[in-house]
Coordinates of C-alpha atoms in Angstrom, one line a residue:
M268 CA -20.2 17.3 8.3
I269 CA -22.4 14.2 7.0
S270 CA -22.1 15.6 3.3
I271 CA -18.4 15.8 3.3
F272 CA -17.9 12.5 4.6
K273 CA -20.1 10.6 2.7
R274 CA -18.8 12.5 -0.4
E275 CA -14.8 11.0 0.9
V276 CA -16.1 8.0 0.5
K277 CA -17.7 8.0 -2.3
A278 CA -14.8 9.8 -3.2
Y279 CA -12.2 6.5 -3.0
F280 CA -14.0 4.3 -4.5
V281 CA -15.2 6.4 -7.7
T282 CA -11.1 7.2 -7.6
P283 CA -9.0 4.2 -8.0
I284 CA -7.6 4.8 -5.0
G285 CA -9.4 3.5 -2.1
F286 CA -9.1 -0.2 -4.5
I287 CA -5.4 0.6 -4.7
Y288 CA -5.3 1.6 -0.8
M289 CA -7.3 -1.2 0.1
G290 CA -5.7 -3.9 -2.3
L291 CA -2.2 -2.9 -1.3
F292 CA -2.4 -3.1 2.1
L293 CA -4.6 -6.1 2.0
L294 CA -2.2 -8.1 -0.1
I295 CA 1.6 -6.8 2.2
T296 CA -0.8 -8.7 5.3
G297 CA -1.6 -11.0 3.7
L298 CA 1.9 -12.3 2.6
F299 CA 3.2 -11.6 6.0
F300 CA 0.5 -14.0 7.9
A301 CA 1.0 -16.5 4.7
F302 CA 5.0 -16.6 5.5
G303 CA 4.8 -15.3 9.3
N304 CA 2.2 -17.9 10.2
I305 CA 0.6 -19.9 7.7
F306 CA 3.5 -21.7 6.1
S307 CA 5.9 -21.6 9.3
Q308 CA 3.2 -22.9 11.5
S309 CA 3.3 -20.3 14.1
S310 CA 0.1 -19.4 15.9
Q311 CA 2.3 -16.5 17.4
F312 CA -0.8 -13.0 16.4
S313 CA 1.5 -10.9 17.6
S314 CA 4.4 -11.1 14.7
F315 CA 1.9 -10.1 11.6
L316 CA 0.4 -7.0 14.0
G317 CA 3.6 -6.4 14.7
N318 CA 4.4 -5.5 10.7
L319 CA 1.8 -3.1 10.3
L320 CA 3.5 -0.7 11.9
F321 CA 5.5 -1.2 9.2
I322 CA 3.4 -1.0 6.2
Y323 CA 1.2 2.1 7.8
L324 CA 4.6 3.9 6.2
F325 CA 3.4 3.2 2.6
A326 CA -0.1 3.2 2.7
I327 CA -1.1 5.8 5.5
P328 CA 0.7 8.4 2.7
L329 CA -1.3 6.8 0.6
L330 CA -4.4 7.2 2.0
T331 CA -4.8 11.1 3.0
M332 CA -2.7 12.3 -0.8
R333 CA -5.8 13.2 -2.3
L334 CA -7.8 14.9 0.9
F335 CA -7.1 18.0 -0.1
S336 CA -4.6 18.4 -2.3
E337 CA -6.8 17.0 -4.7
E338 CA -8.8 19.7 -4.4
K339 CA -6.4 21.9 -5.4
R340 CA -5.0 20.4 -8.2
Q341 CA -8.2 20.5 -9.9
K342 CA -9.4 24.0 -8.4
T343 CA -12.4 23.0 -6.0
D344 CA -11.3 24.1 -2.5
Q345 CA -12.8 28.0 -3.9
L346 CA -16.6 25.6 -4.8
L347 CA -15.4 24.2 -0.9
L348 CA -14.5 26.9 0.7
T349 CA -17.4 28.7 -0.4
S350 CA -20.2 26.1 0.8
P351 CA -21.9 26.7 3.6
V352 CA -20.2 23.6 5.5
S353 CA -17.4 25.5 8.0
I354 CA -13.8 24.8 7.7
P355 CA -13.6 22.3 10.9
E356 CA -16.7 20.3 9.5
I357 CA -14.9 19.9 6.1
V358 CA -11.9 18.8 8.2
L359 CA -13.3 16.5 10.1
G360 CA -15.5 15.0 8.0
K361 CA -12.6 14.5 5.7
F362 CA -10.6 13.1 8.1
L363 CA -13.4 10.6 9.6
A364 CA -13.2 9.2 5.9
A365 CA -10.2 8.2 5.4
L366 CA -10.4 6.8 9.0
V367 CA -13.7 4.5 8.0
L368 CA -11.8 3.4 4.8
Y369 CA -8.5 3.1 7.4
A370 CA -10.6 0.5 9.7
M371 CA -12.4 -1.1 7.6
T372 CA -9.0 -2.8 6.0
M373 CA -8.4 -3.5 8.9
A374 CA -11.4 -5.6 10.3
V375 CA -11.2 -7.5 7.1
T376 CA -7.1 -8.5 9.0
L377 CA -9.9 -9.7 11.8
L378 CA -10.2 -12.9 8.9
Y379 CA -6.5 -13.8 10.4
A380 CA -7.0 -13.9 14.0
V381 CA -10.0 -16.0 13.3
V382 CA -8.4 -19.1 11.6
I383 CA -4.9 -18.6 14.1
A384 CA -8.3 -18.7 16.6
I385 CA -9.4 -22.0 15.2
F386 CA -6.3 -23.9 14.2
G387 CA -4.2 -21.8 17.2
D388 CA -3.8 -20.2 20.2
L389 CA -5.2 -16.6 20.0
Q390 CA -3.7 -14.2 23.0
T391 CA -7.7 -13.2 22.9
A392 CA -7.0 -9.7 24.9
E393 CA -3.3 -8.8 23.5
V394 CA -5.4 -9.7 19.9
I395 CA -8.0 -7.4 21.2
G396 CA -6.6 -4.6 23.1
S397 CA -3.7 -4.8 20.0
Y398 CA -7.0 -3.5 17.2
I399 CA -8.0 -1.0 19.4
G400 CA -4.4 0.9 19.7
F401 CA -4.2 0.5 15.9
L402 CA -7.6 2.0 15.6
F403 CA -5.9 4.8 18.0
L404 CA -2.4 5.3 16.1
G405 CA -3.8 5.4 12.7
A406 CA -6.4 8.3 13.6
G407 CA -2.8 9.5 14.4
Y408 CA -0.9 9.2 11.7
I409 CA -4.2 9.9 9.5
S410 CA -4.2 13.6 11.3
I411 CA -0.4 14.4 10.3
G412 CA -1.8 13.3 6.5
V413 CA -4.2 15.9 6.6
L414 CA -2.6 18.9 7.2
I415 CA 0.3 17.9 4.7
S416 CA -1.7 16.6 2.5
A417 CA -4.2 20.7 3.1
S418 CA -0.8 22.0 2.5
T419 CA 0.0 21.5 -1.5
E420 CA -1.7 20.6 -4.1
N421 CA 1.2 18.2 -5.2
Q422 CA 0.0 15.0 -4.2
L423 CA 2.9 13.2 -5.1
T424 CA 4.5 16.3 -2.2
A425 CA 1.9 15.2 0.1
A426 CA 2.7 11.2 0.5
L427 CA 6.5 11.9 0.4
V428 CA 6.3 14.2 3.4
T429 CA 4.0 12.4 5.3
F430 CA 6.5 8.9 5.0
F431 CA 8.9 11.0 6.3
A432 CA 6.8 12.2 9.0
L433 CA 5.5 9.0 9.7
L434 CA 9.9 7.2 9.6
V435 CA 10.3 10.3 12.0
I436 CA 7.2 9.4 14.5
L437 CA 8.3 6.2 14.2
L438 CA 11.8 6.5 14.8
I439 CA 11.4 9.3 17.4
D440 CA 12.5 6.9 20.6
S441 CA 15.4 6.5 19.0
I442 CA 15.6 9.9 18.2
A443 CA 15.2 11.2 21.3
Q444 CA 18.4 8.9 22.2
M445 CA 21.1 10.8 20.5
V446 CA 19.9 14.9 21.7
P447 CA 21.2 16.2 24.7
A448 CA 19.6 15.6 27.5
D449 CA 22.2 18.8 29.8
L450 CA 20.7 21.9 31.7
K451 CA 21.9 24.1 28.9
A452 CA 20.8 22.9 25.7
G453 CA 17.4 21.2 28.2
L454 CA 17.5 26.0 28.5
I455 CA 18.2 26.4 25.1
S456 CA 16.1 23.4 23.7
A457 CA 13.0 25.7 25.2
G458 CA 13.7 29.2 24.0
V459 CA 14.2 28.1 20.7
L460 CA 10.1 26.7 20.9
A461 CA 9.2 29.7 23.0
A462 CA 9.9 32.0 19.7
L463 CA 8.5 28.3 17.1
A464 CA 5.5 29.8 19.0
A465 CA 5.3 33.0 18.9
S466 CA 6.1 33.2 15.5
F467 CA 3.1 31.3 15.1
I468 CA 1.2 33.2 17.2
F469 CA 2.6 36.2 14.8
L470 CA 1.8 34.3 12.1
N471 CA -2.0 33.6 12.7
T472 CA -2.8 36.9 13.9
R473 CA -1.1 38.8 12.9
N474 CA -0.8 40.8 16.1
W475 CA 1.8 42.9 17.5
F476 CA 0.5 43.4 20.6
I477 CA -0.4 39.6 21.2
T478 CA 2.6 37.9 19.6
L479 CA 4.7 40.6 22.1
A480 CA 2.5 39.3 25.2
S481 CA 3.2 36.2 23.8
V482 CA 7.3 36.2 24.2
I483 CA 6.6 38.3 28.1
V484 CA 5.0 34.8 29.1
F485 CA 7.6 33.0 27.6
G486 CA 10.2 34.6 28.7
L487 CA 8.8 35.0 32.5
A488 CA 8.0 30.9 31.7
I489 CA 12.2 29.4 31.0
G490 CA 13.2 31.9 34.0
G491 CA 10.7 30.5 36.7
F492 CA 11.6 26.9 35.9
W493 CA 15.5 28.5 35.6
F494 CA 15.0 29.6 38.4
F495 CA 12.6 28.4 40.7
K496 CA 12.4 24.6 39.3
R497 CA 15.2 24.0 37.0
A498 CA 15.4 20.0 36.8
V499 CA 12.1 20.5 34.5
Y500 CA 15.7 21.6 31.9
T501 CA 17.3 18.2 32.4
G502 CA 16.4 16.0 29.5
F503 CA 13.8 19.1 28.8
L504 CA 14.7 18.0 24.5
Q505 CA 14.2 14.1 25.0
K506 CA 10.4 15.1 27.6
F507 CA 9.2 17.2 24.1
L508 CA 10.1 14.9 21.2
G509 CA 8.3 12.7 23.9
W510 CA 5.1 13.7 22.8
F511 CA 5.2 12.5 19.8
S512 CA 5.8 9.5 20.0
L513 CA 2.6 7.3 19.2
N514 CA 4.0 4.3 19.1
R515 CA 5.9 4.2 22.3
R516 CA 1.7 4.0 23.4
Y517 CA 0.1 1.5 21.4
Q518 CA 2.5 -0.6 23.2
N519 CA 0.2 -0.4 25.9
F520 CA -2.3 -2.0 24.0
T521 CA 0.0 -4.4 22.9
M522 CA -0.8 -5.9 27.2
G523 CA -4.0 -6.4 26.9
L524 CA -3.9 -3.2 28.0
L525 CA -6.7 0.0 27.8
K526 CA -5.0 3.0 29.7
I527 CA -7.2 5.7 29.8
D528 CA -4.8 8.0 29.5
S529 CA -3.5 7.2 26.0
L530 CA -7.0 7.0 25.0
I531 CA -6.5 10.9 25.9
Y532 CA -3.2 11.6 24.6
Y533 CA -4.6 9.7 20.5
I534 CA -7.4 11.9 21.0
T535 CA -5.0 15.0 22.1
F536 CA -2.4 14.1 19.0
C537 CA -5.2 14.3 17.0
G538 CA -7.0 17.4 18.0
L539 CA -4.1 19.7 17.9
F540 CA -2.9 18.2 14.3
L541 CA -7.1 19.2 12.7
F542 CA -6.3 21.8 14.3
L543 CA -3.4 23.4 12.8
T544 CA -4.6 21.6 9.5
V545 CA -8.2 24.1 10.0
R546 CA -6.1 27.5 11.1
L547 CA -4.0 26.7 7.5
I548 CA -6.8 26.2 5.7
E549 CA -8.4 29.1 7.4
K550 CA -5.4 31.4 6.4
R551 CA -5.5 30.7 3.3
R552 CA -8.9 31.7 2.4
W553 CA -9.0 34.9 3.8
N554 CA -5.3 35.4 2.1

């Protein structure tokens, strides 16, 4: 994994991608800081940090688009997949390389906080919490970009799909408020999700017995909740969509609160998407 990590970090700076990412990110954040704090003589650093969420929509796709799609385009993926390094190590090495570049760029913006601390009133606990939150939030965004990059050989396609995926994540709380929350909608949603889960199991195992067993288990679970704890289905789809709300958990960090459940959530989220990436690559290799 270390060799993959070093190779990817080096690749960011051998190609223009790393410099373009850091340059554009720091340029835009610098403009936000200049107009939002320096020119307006404001020491409200929270507004600057809030703007970073918008910048990530464009920055993260630039950071992750080449991770796997470039390997496929240059036909070096087969060489990589037949190397002694395991697929989970390859995925983790590429993920960590992107995360390190992301963290390095974020660290530079701490200089803005230092300026506010010298010439204004800096809310230290909130700023520290926000930066820790950004680290975990960015890891979640990057894990999504890694999965999308592994699914296509076109970097532009990877960037665009990642952008729209992050946009949906950003708006998912608003979307959740618009979906129906009654019992019938919850039951139908649970059925659709169970069907998708069974399809995923079949595509990964190609085993009808395991798939049929999973369908029976899902069916019994859905029926059991319907007869014994029907209230579970009230707002079911809203709760499901809420699980993907990365930004909602981030709000705790902006108040200087380090909640263990939020940290576990981000780690679980990253683990899920990296696992899906591993499964996708393994499936492609054996095909």
